[in-house]
Amino acid sequence: MNNRTFRMQRRYSWYIVLTGLAAFILLGVVIYVNVSNMMINQSKNNAMGLAVIAANEIDGDSFETIQSERDDAYFDVLEKITKYMDYSMLQYIYTMRYKNEKLTFVVDADPKNPAACGEEYELLPEMEPALHGQACCDSKLIKDKWGSFFSAYAPIFNSEHEVVGMVGCDIRTSDIVDRLTRLRNVMISLITIFAILSLISMVMIAHDMLQRDQLTEISNESRLKDVAAGLKKKNRLKDYTGMIVNIKDFKYINQQIGFYKGDEILRRYAHYLSRLITHGEYVARTGSDNFLMLVKKGREDEILNVLSPLDLSIETENGKQLLHIFSRCGVYPIEEGDHLSNVTNYCTLAINSTRGKDSEDYAWYTDSMSAQMVEEKDILSNYRQAITNGEFKVYYQPKVNIDDRSLCGAEALVRWIRNGSMVSPGQFIPILENEGKIIELDFYVFEQVCKDIRRWMDEGLNPVRISSNFSKLHLKNPNLSKQVLDIVKKYNISSDYIEIELTESSGYTDFYALEKFVRDMGNAGIYTSIDDFGTGYSSLSMLKNINVDVVKIDKSFFDSLGDKKQNGANLVGNVIRMIKDLNRIVICEGVETEEQVEFLKSTECNIVQGFLFDKPLPVEQFEERLKLPKY
Ligand code: C2E
Ligand code: MG
Ligand code: MG
C-alpha cells in the first residue's frame, strides 16, 4: 500500500465507521417500521375479511325485525356469528343496527357478558365507511381494559341493498404486539452491538493515529514504547538490539533541496527502513531525522550493511537529481532489565561517538561511552566557573625555523588546571565544541594571548607571532572579525604578532564565512592559517579560493615518514611544494625526530612545531625562550 492510499484510508475510516453505524440504525428502523406495518395491515385485513364474511351470512331483512333476545331471528344470527368465535384471534363479534342515526346492539356473541339487544353503542368516526356500505377498520390499535385489539366493521344489507346495520369484529392483537416487541428488542440489541463495535474500531483508529508519525506514517516513539513494554512483560525485550539511525547532514540536504523535498526524503527513508525489518521487528521515527529500530539479535550486521547509502532519485526544479543518503547508526544489544529509555540512551551514546568521524558510520555501545557521558556532563557544568576562577591557562608551543634553528613564532594552546592536575584540550575542547560552548573559551584564550603580548612589549621582550585556535563555530558569528579586531585594539598591539588558526569545514555557508573572515583579517594585517591540513575537508583546491597566509600540515599527514616509506615521503614533499607554489607559508606540526627535520629540509618547508624542540610551555618557560630564541 503506498503512502497516499494509506493516509486517505486512515482519514476516511472514521467516516466509514460513522456512516456504517448511521446506515445500520436507519436500516433497523426501516425494517422495524415496515415489518410492523405489514403485520398490522395483515391483521386489519383479516379482521375486515372476517367481518365481511360474517356480515354476508346475515339476512338483512330478518335482521331488521329482531326486537329482543327471544326472537327467532336473534338465535339465527347468534348461531351464525358464534361459530366465528373459534377463530383464535377473535376477541368479540357482535352486530349492530343503524336506524335514525343511532347505533344499537342487536346480537352480541360475547359468551360471558353479552350486550343487551337495543343497548346503545357510540357511533365512532371509524365506522362511517361501513354505514356507506364499505368494510372498515380502526386506524389505530385500541388498548383498553379488555386488552389491545382492532375493531373491523362490515355492513349488513337488506334486500333493497340498504345498510341496516353492521357486524363488528374485535381482533386480538396481543401476539402481534408481542412479536413486534421481540422484533424491536432484536433490532435494539443488534444496533447496540454494532454501535459498540463501531466505537471500539473508532477508538482503535484513534489509537493507531496517535501512534503513527504524521509525516512518514510509520510508528512513532509512543508506539515503540508500548511495543517495548509488551516485549519486556514477556521477557523478550532482551532478544532485541536497539539501533538509532540518523541521516547524515540532513540539515544540509534540506538547505540544498528545500524542506518540502526534505520531507519526501524522510518519508522514503522511513519506508526503506520499514522494508529492512522482518516480522516481529520494529521501526519508529523518534523525531526530526532520527529513527529507532528494534531488530532481532544476530540481524544487526545484515542491517548495518545495507543502511547506507540509499540512492534516491528526487524531482527538483532542475530536473531529476540523484541523492546518496548516508546515515549513522548507534547499536546497543539489549540486556535483561533494560527499558526502552536506557536502550535509547545507550544507542544515542553510541551514535554520538561517530559524530565528527567521517570514516565511521556506526558504533556499538561500550561501557566507556557511559563514563564519557558522565565526564561530558561534568565538563559542561563546570567550565564556565573554571573560566571565572582562572583555571584555564595558556601554554605556548614554539614554532622553529629549521634553517637557523631559531624561534619564529608560537601556538597558544589552552590547558585546564583542575584541582592541581592538568586536563588536556583533547578531553574538553571537542565536548565544548559539540555543545557550542567553545566560543567563550576561545575569546578568553585570545584575550590572554593579547594581554601576554602587551606585557612582553612593556617588559622589553621581543614577542613573536602567536597563533590562537578558533573553532569553526565562530564562523556563524557575523561580528567575528570586529570582535577580534576590538581585542587587538584594546591591548594596542601590532597585528604582526597575531595569527588565527582555523580548520576548514564542510558546507557552503562555512566556506563563504571563512573566505570573508580571512579577507577581513588580511586587510587588518593579521595572519590566518589553516590548521590540521591533510585531515578532514581541507584540500588544495580550497586553498586557491581562500587567501590564508599559513598552512599547518597535520602530524598524521607525515607520520608514515618515520617508517621511511618512500611513497609517503614523496606525497608530503609534493604537497608542500604545491602549497608553496600557491605562495603560502607551510608549517609542519608534530615534529618529533631529527630524521623528520632532515627530511623537511629537503622539502620547501622550513618551519616546524613539535616535541623535538618544545612541548607546549607554561608562559614563564616560554618567556625564557623569548629571551633566548635559539635551539
Ligand atoms: P592543534 O591546534 O593542531 O594543536 C597541536 C596539537 O599537537 C597540540 O595538542 C600539541 O600539544 C600537539 N603537538 C605538538 N607537537 C607535537 C608532537 O611533536 N607530537 C605530538 N604527539 N603532539 C604534538 P594539544 O595542546 O593537546 O591540543 C589539541 C588540540 O586542541 C589542538 O590541536 C587544537 O585543535 C585544540 N585546542 C587547543 N587549544 C585550543 C583553544 O584555545 N581553542 C580551540 N578552539 N582549540 C584549541
Ligand atoms: Mg592549532
Ligand atoms: Mg594542528
XYZ file of C-alpha atoms and ligand atoms in Angstrom:
679
model
C 0.000 0.000 0.000
C 1.508 3.367 -0.884
C 1.632 6.337 1.447
C -1.135 8.329 -0.110
C -3.574 5.459 -0.161
C -2.757 4.692 3.415
C -3.274 8.285 4.526
C -6.593 8.515 2.717
C -7.695 5.197 4.104
C -6.897 6.329 7.615
C -8.726 9.616 7.178
C -11.817 8.002 5.665
C -12.005 5.063 8.032
C -13.611 7.435 10.570
C -16.285 8.388 8.077
C -16.744 4.766 7.042
C -17.343 3.671 10.613
C -19.738 6.551 11.376
C -21.624 6.197 8.100
C -21.857 2.438 8.648
C -23.312 2.982 12.093
C -25.843 5.545 10.846
C -26.834 3.294 7.920
C -27.258 0.332 10.219
C -29.514 2.285 12.590
C -31.552 3.614 9.658
C -31.870 0.125 8.189
C -33.035 -1.217 11.552
C -35.670 1.491 11.875
C -36.882 0.938 8.286
C -37.112 -2.829 8.774
C -38.958 -2.397 12.059
C -41.459 0.112 10.669
C -42.097 -1.963 7.540
C -42.491 -5.258 9.352
C -44.783 -3.758 11.976
C -46.888 -2.025 9.275
C -47.097 -5.279 7.364
C -48.207 -7.210 10.417
C -50.760 -4.571 11.424
C -52.159 -4.296 7.895
C -52.380 -8.029 7.636
C -54.371 -8.298 10.838
C -56.560 -5.359 9.782
C -57.309 -7.184 6.520
C -58.002 -10.372 8.423
C -60.353 -8.519 10.738
C -62.196 -6.817 7.871
C -62.351 -10.112 5.921
C -63.887 -11.868 8.888
C -66.404 -9.059 9.415
C -67.373 -9.122 5.713
C -67.827 -12.924 5.656
C -69.929 -12.807 8.808
C -71.991 -9.869 7.524
C -72.667 -11.638 4.211
C -74.117 -14.593 6.044
C -76.733 -12.483 7.798
C -80.077 -11.915 6.123
C -80.580 -8.157 6.420
C -84.379 -8.294 6.151
C -84.881 -10.654 9.097
C -82.081 -8.817 10.978
C -84.198 -5.668 10.744
C -87.038 -7.410 12.517
C -85.127 -8.504 15.620
C -86.528 -6.733 18.627
C -85.374 -8.884 21.550
C -83.243 -11.843 22.554
C -86.328 -14.035 22.266
C -86.896 -13.528 18.565
C -86.152 -16.481 16.275
C -84.098 -14.280 14.014
C -81.940 -13.373 17.027
C -80.971 -17.010 17.507
C -80.384 -17.403 13.827
C -77.886 -14.506 13.795
C -76.328 -15.628 17.089
C -75.687 -19.079 15.689
C -74.169 -17.641 12.578
C -71.747 -15.367 14.308
C -70.905 -17.579 17.293
C -69.125 -20.095 15.103
C -66.502 -17.463 14.332
C -65.545 -17.338 17.968
C -63.442 -20.448 17.249
C -61.109 -18.196 15.289
C -58.244 -17.811 17.724
C -57.564 -14.132 17.144
C -61.168 -13.095 17.500
C -61.969 -11.474 20.782
C -65.597 -10.445 20.197
C -68.087 -10.488 17.363
C -71.358 -8.573 17.502
C -73.973 -6.965 15.315
C -75.432 -3.507 15.481
C -78.424 -1.837 13.916
C -78.255 1.604 12.390
C -81.533 3.397 12.484
C -82.468 7.041 12.880
C -78.754 7.942 13.038
C -78.393 5.800 16.121
C -76.396 2.663 16.627
C -77.758 -0.053 18.920
C -76.574 -3.563 19.741
C -78.635 -6.374 18.233
C -76.849 -9.707 18.725
C -73.661 -9.900 20.762
C -71.776 -13.239 20.722
C -69.829 -12.473 23.896
C -70.476 -15.623 25.915
C -69.699 -14.037 29.264
C -71.131 -10.580 29.173
C -73.271 -10.019 26.083
C -74.650 -6.526 25.402
C -78.414 -6.372 25.573
C -80.368 -6.135 22.385
C -81.284 -2.476 21.912
C -78.411 -1.179 24.064
C -76.991 1.969 22.506
C -73.458 1.990 21.103
C -71.341 5.055 20.425
C -71.105 5.894 16.735
C -67.378 6.245 16.084
C -65.935 8.142 13.098
C -64.082 4.922 12.047
C -67.451 3.263 11.469
C -68.597 5.814 8.865
C -67.445 3.770 5.790
C -69.482 0.745 6.992
C -72.598 2.932 7.115
C -71.884 3.772 3.481
C -71.555 0.114 2.505
C -67.812 -0.461 2.894
C -65.874 -2.633 5.296
C -63.586 -0.579 7.529
C -61.259 -0.788 10.443
C -59.838 1.281 13.332
C -56.810 3.152 12.149
C -55.043 2.729 15.472
C -54.567 -0.137 17.819
C -57.011 0.183 20.703
C -55.842 -0.578 24.190
C -58.369 -0.821 26.986
C -59.198 -2.962 29.953
C -60.005 -5.863 27.575
C -56.532 -5.827 26.061
C -55.206 -4.480 22.751
C -57.271 -5.042 19.610
C -58.537 -3.705 16.303
C -62.183 -3.327 15.572
C -63.351 -4.033 11.994
C -66.834 -3.276 10.730
C -68.718 -4.667 7.717
C -72.161 -3.513 6.558
C -75.300 -5.726 6.683
C -77.553 -5.104 3.680
C -81.271 -5.785 3.312
C -82.804 -6.997 0.087
C -83.198 -3.344 -1.022
C -79.397 -3.147 -0.687
C -79.708 -0.624 2.095
C -77.323 -0.698 5.049
C -79.405 -1.825 8.031
C -76.595 -2.478 10.439
C -73.084 -3.781 10.734
C -71.038 -6.640 12.069
C -68.254 -5.627 14.436
C -65.208 -7.842 14.981
C -62.634 -7.144 17.638
C -59.372 -8.869 16.666
C -56.898 -9.523 19.434
C -53.514 -8.118 18.684
C -51.571 -9.201 21.753
C -49.384 -11.657 19.769
C -48.735 -9.008 17.122
C -47.667 -6.676 19.892
C -45.542 -9.454 21.390
C -43.894 -10.179 18.073
C -43.304 -6.518 17.396
C -41.803 -6.070 20.851
C -39.500 -9.023 20.207
C -38.515 -7.619 16.812
C -37.838 -4.224 18.370
C -35.685 -5.779 21.072
C -33.679 -7.753 18.489
C -33.157 -4.580 16.443
C -32.093 -2.592 19.511
C -29.670 -5.344 20.529
C -28.165 -5.514 17.046
C -27.794 -1.728 16.867
C -26.207 -1.676 20.318
C -23.732 -4.418 19.354
C -22.927 -2.630 16.114
C -22.545 0.701 17.944
C -20.168 -0.891 20.453
C -18.141 -2.483 17.643
C -18.024 0.873 15.809
C -16.920 2.598 18.976
C -14.187 0.025 19.520
C -12.981 0.402 15.937
C -13.074 4.202 16.265
C -11.006 4.009 19.431
C -8.607 1.669 17.636
C -8.333 4.041 14.678
C -7.745 6.979 17.051
C -5.151 4.959 18.945
C -3.469 3.983 15.713
C -3.405 7.644 14.613
C -1.813 8.682 17.888
C 0.821 6.001 17.482
C 1.836 6.893 13.955
C 4.243 9.531 12.840
C 2.255 12.114 10.908
C 4.917 12.746 8.285
C 6.212 9.282 7.452
C 3.218 7.174 8.526
C 5.498 4.680 10.253
C 5.204 4.145 14.017
C 6.168 6.927 16.378
C 8.089 6.722 19.638
C 4.910 6.248 21.668
C 4.071 3.062 19.727
C 7.590 1.739 20.149
C 7.346 2.393 23.883
C 4.170 0.310 24.038
C 5.752 -2.437 21.954
C 8.866 -2.470 24.134
C 6.752 -2.535 27.309
C 4.845 -5.515 25.895
C 8.070 -7.323 24.980
C 9.529 -6.596 28.373
C 6.481 -8.066 30.095
C 7.027 -11.292 28.167
C 10.777 -11.090 28.954
C 11.522 -10.907 25.232
C 12.977 -7.397 25.006
C 16.431 -8.857 25.704
C 16.193 -10.792 22.422
C 16.442 -7.495 20.550
C 19.077 -4.951 19.627
C 18.272 -1.252 19.613
C 19.549 0.748 16.653
C 19.289 4.524 16.387
C 19.633 5.724 12.831
C 20.232 9.335 11.847
C 20.513 10.775 8.358
C 23.903 12.397 7.896
C 23.943 16.112 7.102
C 20.159 16.203 6.797
C 20.223 19.911 7.602
C 22.456 20.414 4.591
C 20.197 18.264 2.379
C 17.225 20.384 3.496
C 19.094 23.566 2.595
C 20.044 22.135 -0.760
C 16.694 20.799 -1.948
C 14.197 22.612 0.296
C 12.076 21.496 3.228
C 9.292 20.068 1.086
C 11.625 17.690 -0.702
C 13.398 17.100 2.601
C 10.110 15.741 3.921
C 9.900 13.451 0.924
C 13.373 12.121 1.717
C 12.330 11.453 5.303
C 9.244 9.583 4.111
C 11.163 7.499 1.609
C 13.961 6.770 4.051
C 11.390 5.737 6.691
C 9.809 3.318 4.248
C 13.189 1.999 3.291
C 13.835 1.191 6.957
C 10.381 -0.407 7.226
C 11.316 -2.727 4.396
C 14.560 -3.704 6.121
C 12.820 -5.114 9.164
C 11.184 -8.522 9.220
C 8.212 -9.928 11.113
C 8.465 -9.184 14.829
C 10.916 -6.291 14.353
C 10.018 -2.646 14.732
C 10.987 0.780 13.459
C 9.771 4.212 14.549
C 10.586 7.808 13.744
C 11.523 9.420 17.034
C 11.669 12.954 15.665
C 13.445 15.014 13.022
C 15.761 12.712 11.030
C 16.084 10.132 13.815
C 14.756 6.601 13.731
C 14.830 3.858 16.326
C 14.759 0.206 15.329
C 14.292 -2.907 17.441
C 15.788 -5.786 15.467
C 16.298 -9.373 16.491
C 19.762 -10.134 17.861
C 22.064 -11.502 15.192
C 20.495 -9.399 12.427
C 22.498 -6.230 13.186
C 25.240 -6.706 10.579
C 22.743 -7.616 7.901
C 21.028 -4.269 8.506
C 24.182 -2.205 9.013
C 25.490 -3.470 5.666
C 22.574 -2.008 3.723
C 21.708 1.008 5.864
C 23.806 3.462 3.958
C 23.973 4.872 1.340
C 20.460 4.885 -0.020
C 20.281 6.282 -3.539
C 17.127 8.323 -4.068
C 16.070 9.998 -7.252
C 14.311 13.255 -6.403
C 12.414 15.527 -8.752
C 13.743 19.078 -8.252
C 13.354 22.389 -10.068
C 16.445 21.474 -12.086
C 15.072 18.077 -13.074
C 15.786 14.688 -11.583
C 18.562 14.626 -9.012
C 20.178 11.501 -7.630
C 20.886 11.848 -3.905
C 23.054 9.485 -1.909
C 21.579 9.424 1.561
C 24.172 8.440 4.147
C 23.283 7.608 7.685
C 24.850 6.982 11.061
C 23.819 4.317 13.486
C 24.278 3.621 17.200
C 23.821 -0.025 18.161
C 23.008 -1.462 21.588
C 22.216 -5.156 22.213
C 19.523 -5.042 24.880
C 20.203 -6.772 28.164
C 17.873 -8.227 30.765
C 16.307 -5.468 32.842
C 16.731 -2.723 30.231
C 13.875 -0.333 29.478
C 13.406 1.407 26.171
C 14.651 4.637 27.752
C 18.081 3.169 28.601
C 18.167 1.488 25.206
C 17.665 4.905 23.613
C 20.316 6.464 25.848
C 22.899 3.784 25.043
C 22.152 3.939 21.321
C 22.450 7.745 21.485
C 25.841 7.486 23.208
C 26.974 5.061 20.523
C 25.749 7.194 17.624
C 27.227 10.341 19.173
C 30.605 8.656 19.235
C 30.531 8.558 15.420
C 29.995 12.319 15.089
C 32.916 14.159 13.645
C 34.389 10.870 12.415
C 33.654 10.582 8.761
C 35.106 7.142 8.417
C 32.773 5.590 10.993
C 29.121 5.358 10.111
C 28.083 3.228 13.026
C 29.228 2.285 16.508
C 28.299 -0.388 19.023
C 27.747 0.825 22.547
C 30.587 0.251 25.010
C 30.673 0.935 28.753
C 33.357 3.581 28.266
C 30.758 5.655 26.414
C 28.718 5.957 29.609
C 31.792 7.017 31.541
C 32.462 9.571 28.835
C 28.953 10.922 29.154
C 29.446 11.445 32.866
C 32.701 13.234 32.088
C 30.999 15.372 29.454
C 28.309 16.425 31.882
C 30.950 17.261 34.436
C 32.874 19.405 31.954
C 29.792 21.204 30.693
C 28.566 22.087 34.144
C 31.946 23.326 35.377
C 33.775 25.043 32.517
C 32.155 28.452 32.938
C 33.033 28.704 36.625
C 36.526 27.471 35.691
C 36.973 30.433 33.316
C 35.979 32.825 36.107
C 38.316 31.058 38.533
C 41.227 31.407 36.082
C 41.633 27.600 35.875
C 42.292 27.815 32.134
C 45.938 28.576 31.409
C 47.507 29.461 28.102
C 50.582 27.410 27.128
C 52.789 28.343 24.225
C 54.344 25.847 21.848
C 57.247 27.372 19.925
C 57.492 27.273 16.146
C 61.073 26.881 14.929
C 62.784 27.855 11.700
C 64.841 24.755 10.873
C 67.277 26.652 8.620
C 68.831 28.504 11.558
C 67.035 26.716 14.455
C 65.575 29.993 15.699
C 62.264 30.684 17.436
C 59.959 32.217 14.858
C 56.518 32.002 16.451
C 54.336 30.023 18.806
C 50.917 28.491 19.076
C 48.733 29.285 22.068
C 47.246 26.059 23.463
C 44.835 26.049 26.332
C 45.185 23.860 29.433
C 42.681 23.321 32.234
C 44.417 23.125 35.591
C 41.759 21.356 37.594
C 42.300 20.509 41.269
C 46.037 20.666 40.735
C 46.196 18.356 37.695
C 46.235 19.262 34.046
C 43.360 18.366 31.721
C 44.429 18.300 28.075
C 42.318 20.124 25.489
C 41.651 16.830 23.718
C 39.415 15.991 26.676
C 37.293 19.121 26.832
C 37.561 21.015 23.516
C 35.506 18.509 21.448
C 32.828 18.448 24.174
C 32.584 22.236 24.379
C 32.628 22.385 20.600
C 29.795 19.845 20.257
C 27.670 21.841 22.646
C 28.540 25.155 21.025
C 30.268 26.405 24.213
C 33.770 26.813 22.825
C 33.269 30.396 21.619
C 33.599 31.936 25.073
C 36.745 29.965 25.863
C 38.425 30.830 22.546
C 37.909 34.529 23.170
C 39.207 34.123 26.713
C 42.394 32.446 25.407
C 42.782 35.017 22.647
C 42.476 37.865 25.131
C 45.076 36.197 27.408
C 47.401 35.968 24.396
C 46.945 39.667 23.590
C 47.473 40.534 27.261
C 50.724 38.495 27.345
C 51.991 40.116 24.147
C 51.242 43.562 25.597
C 53.101 42.649 28.782
C 56.122 41.270 26.839
C 56.260 44.501 24.850
C 56.027 46.527 28.034
C 58.747 44.414 29.659
C 61.045 44.885 26.669
C 60.894 41.288 25.456
C 60.759 40.748 21.722
C 57.428 38.961 21.058
C 56.999 36.530 18.164
C 53.823 35.944 16.155
C 51.412 33.930 18.314
C 48.687 31.850 16.714
C 45.409 31.296 18.538
C 42.988 28.474 17.726
C 39.457 29.485 16.761
C 36.766 26.876 16.414
C 34.910 26.784 13.130
C 31.756 27.543 15.144
C 32.896 31.190 15.223
C 32.174 31.430 11.513
C 28.472 31.532 12.302
C 29.069 34.835 14.105
C 28.773 37.737 11.634
C 30.617 40.059 14.071
C 33.607 37.755 14.452
C 36.108 39.993 12.607
C 35.068 43.063 14.563
C 35.290 41.275 17.903
C 38.818 40.007 17.118
C 39.978 43.437 15.960
C 38.441 45.123 19.025
C 40.515 42.917 21.333
C 43.731 43.607 19.353
C 42.921 47.320 19.532
C 42.151 47.155 23.252
C 45.700 45.957 24.025
C 47.192 48.201 21.367
C 49.454 45.546 19.882
C 50.817 45.223 16.385
C 48.837 42.925 14.106
C 52.217 41.386 13.147
C 52.138 39.434 16.397
C 48.729 37.857 15.781
C 47.660 34.807 13.812
C 44.305 32.994 13.845
C 44.177 29.224 13.227
C 41.017 27.760 11.750
C 40.120 24.329 10.486
C 38.384 24.118 7.147
C 34.943 22.615 7.261
C 32.209 21.337 5.017
C 29.240 23.251 3.689
C 28.944 26.374 1.591
C 27.810 28.646 4.408
C 31.007 27.949 6.286
C 33.096 28.337 3.166
C 31.832 31.854 2.423
C 32.086 32.907 6.061
C 35.649 31.558 6.183
C 36.576 33.371 2.998
C 35.183 36.673 4.355
C 36.889 36.316 7.727
C 40.246 35.554 6.101
C 39.801 38.633 3.887
C 38.918 40.867 6.874
C 41.960 39.648 8.819
C 44.217 40.113 5.773
C 43.014 43.703 5.421
C 43.926 44.313 9.069
C 47.383 42.751 8.610
C 46.569 39.736 10.767
C 47.769 36.324 9.605
C 45.348 33.448 9.235
C 46.201 29.786 8.989
C 44.504 26.554 8.034
C 45.116 24.092 10.839
C 45.358 20.330 10.511
C 45.758 20.392 6.744
C 45.544 16.879 5.343
C 42.704 15.812 7.599
C 39.007 16.423 7.192
C 37.780 18.628 4.411
C 40.833 20.731 3.634
C 42.044 20.497 0.090
C 44.410 22.186 -2.314
C 41.573 23.498 -4.430
C 40.133 25.209 -1.353
C 43.488 26.986 -0.884
C 43.125 28.558 -4.319
C 39.923 30.271 -3.200
C 40.848 31.225 0.336
C 43.718 33.576 0.870
C 45.145 32.212 4.129
C 48.771 33.042 4.905
C 49.812 29.798 6.561
C 49.058 26.127 6.055
C 49.735 23.863 9.015
C 50.302 20.293 7.949
C 48.946 17.842 10.465
C 51.223 15.412 12.239
C 49.207 12.456 10.963
C 49.940 13.506 7.393
C 53.594 12.611 7.615
C 53.558 10.040 10.409
C 54.405 7.479 7.752
C 57.810 9.161 7.332
C 59.061 7.513 10.497
C 58.636 4.202 8.698
C 60.739 5.598 5.838
C 58.069 4.770 3.378
C 59.181 6.413 0.207
C 55.670 6.849 -1.158
C 54.564 8.785 1.938
C 57.664 10.982 1.791
C 57.090 11.749 -1.862
C 53.477 12.634 -1.216
C 54.312 15.011 1.635
C 57.122 16.577 -0.404
C 54.813 17.146 -3.349
C 52.008 18.574 -1.238
C 54.418 21.025 0.439
C 55.734 22.096 -2.936
C 52.260 22.691 -4.266
C 51.306 24.794 -1.243
C 54.488 26.804 -1.634
C 53.617 27.329 -5.296
C 50.426 28.985 -4.063
C 52.622 31.386 -2.052
C 51.651 30.132 1.372
C 53.862 29.563 4.400
C 53.999 25.873 5.353
C 54.375 24.754 8.955
C 54.722 21.092 9.836
C 53.256 20.097 13.195
C 54.204 17.205 15.436
C 57.857 17.016 14.502
C 59.480 14.647 16.966
C 62.735 13.457 15.370
C 65.857 14.882 13.745
C 65.177 12.500 10.913
C 61.920 14.289 10.206
C 63.762 17.623 10.313
C 66.313 16.327 7.831
C 63.557 15.170 5.539
C 61.726 18.507 5.796
C 64.925 20.352 4.956
C 64.883 18.509 1.650
C 61.421 19.900 1.004
C 60.438 23.541 0.910
C 59.090 23.545 4.494
C 61.361 25.401 6.858
C 59.088 25.995 9.859
C 58.172 23.248 12.276
C 56.407 22.815 15.582
C 56.904 19.722 17.670
C 58.172 17.968 20.742
C 61.656 17.711 19.214
C 62.102 21.382 20.031
C 59.491 22.056 22.695
C 56.277 20.828 24.152
C 53.609 23.480 24.811
C 55.219 25.558 27.606
C 53.749 27.466 30.547
C 54.061 31.196 29.947
C 57.057 31.660 32.282
C 59.071 28.976 30.458
C 58.061 30.384 27.090
C 59.293 33.811 28.206
C 62.723 32.196 28.742
C 62.593 31.079 25.098
C 61.744 34.647 24.058
C 64.822 35.804 25.906
C 67.000 33.154 24.204
C 65.321 32.428 20.872
C 67.809 29.783 19.601
C 67.788 25.961 19.606
P 46.248 21.774 17.241
O 45.797 23.165 17.103
O 46.533 21.041 15.990
O 47.441 21.799 18.184
C 48.540 20.999 18.041
C 48.467 19.844 18.949
O 49.531 18.942 18.662
C 48.670 20.243 20.430
O 47.920 19.343 21.218
C 50.121 19.953 20.664
O 50.428 19.699 22.015
C 50.293 18.700 19.821
N 51.670 18.517 19.436
C 52.597 19.462 19.118
N 53.735 18.891 18.801
C 53.578 17.552 18.929
C 54.459 16.426 18.732
O 55.618 16.537 18.391
N 53.954 15.195 18.950
C 52.678 15.052 19.354
N 52.210 13.810 19.578
N 51.820 16.083 19.553
C 52.292 17.330 19.323
P 47.012 19.889 22.351
O 47.628 21.045 23.006
O 46.632 18.721 23.157
O 45.793 20.444 21.548
C 44.958 19.609 20.851
C 44.022 20.393 20.044
O 43.132 21.111 20.879
C 44.632 21.463 19.202
O 45.172 20.923 18.048
C 43.512 22.381 18.933
O 42.740 21.877 17.868
C 42.723 22.245 20.194
N 42.962 23.436 21.031
C 43.937 23.685 21.929
N 43.757 24.901 22.475
C 42.655 25.451 21.895
C 41.938 26.683 22.015
O 42.300 27.582 22.760
N 40.836 26.849 21.233
C 40.427 25.893 20.376
N 39.340 26.123 19.664
N 41.054 24.727 20.231
C 42.161 24.506 20.973
Mg 46.204 24.596 16.161
Mg 47.001 21.224 14.243
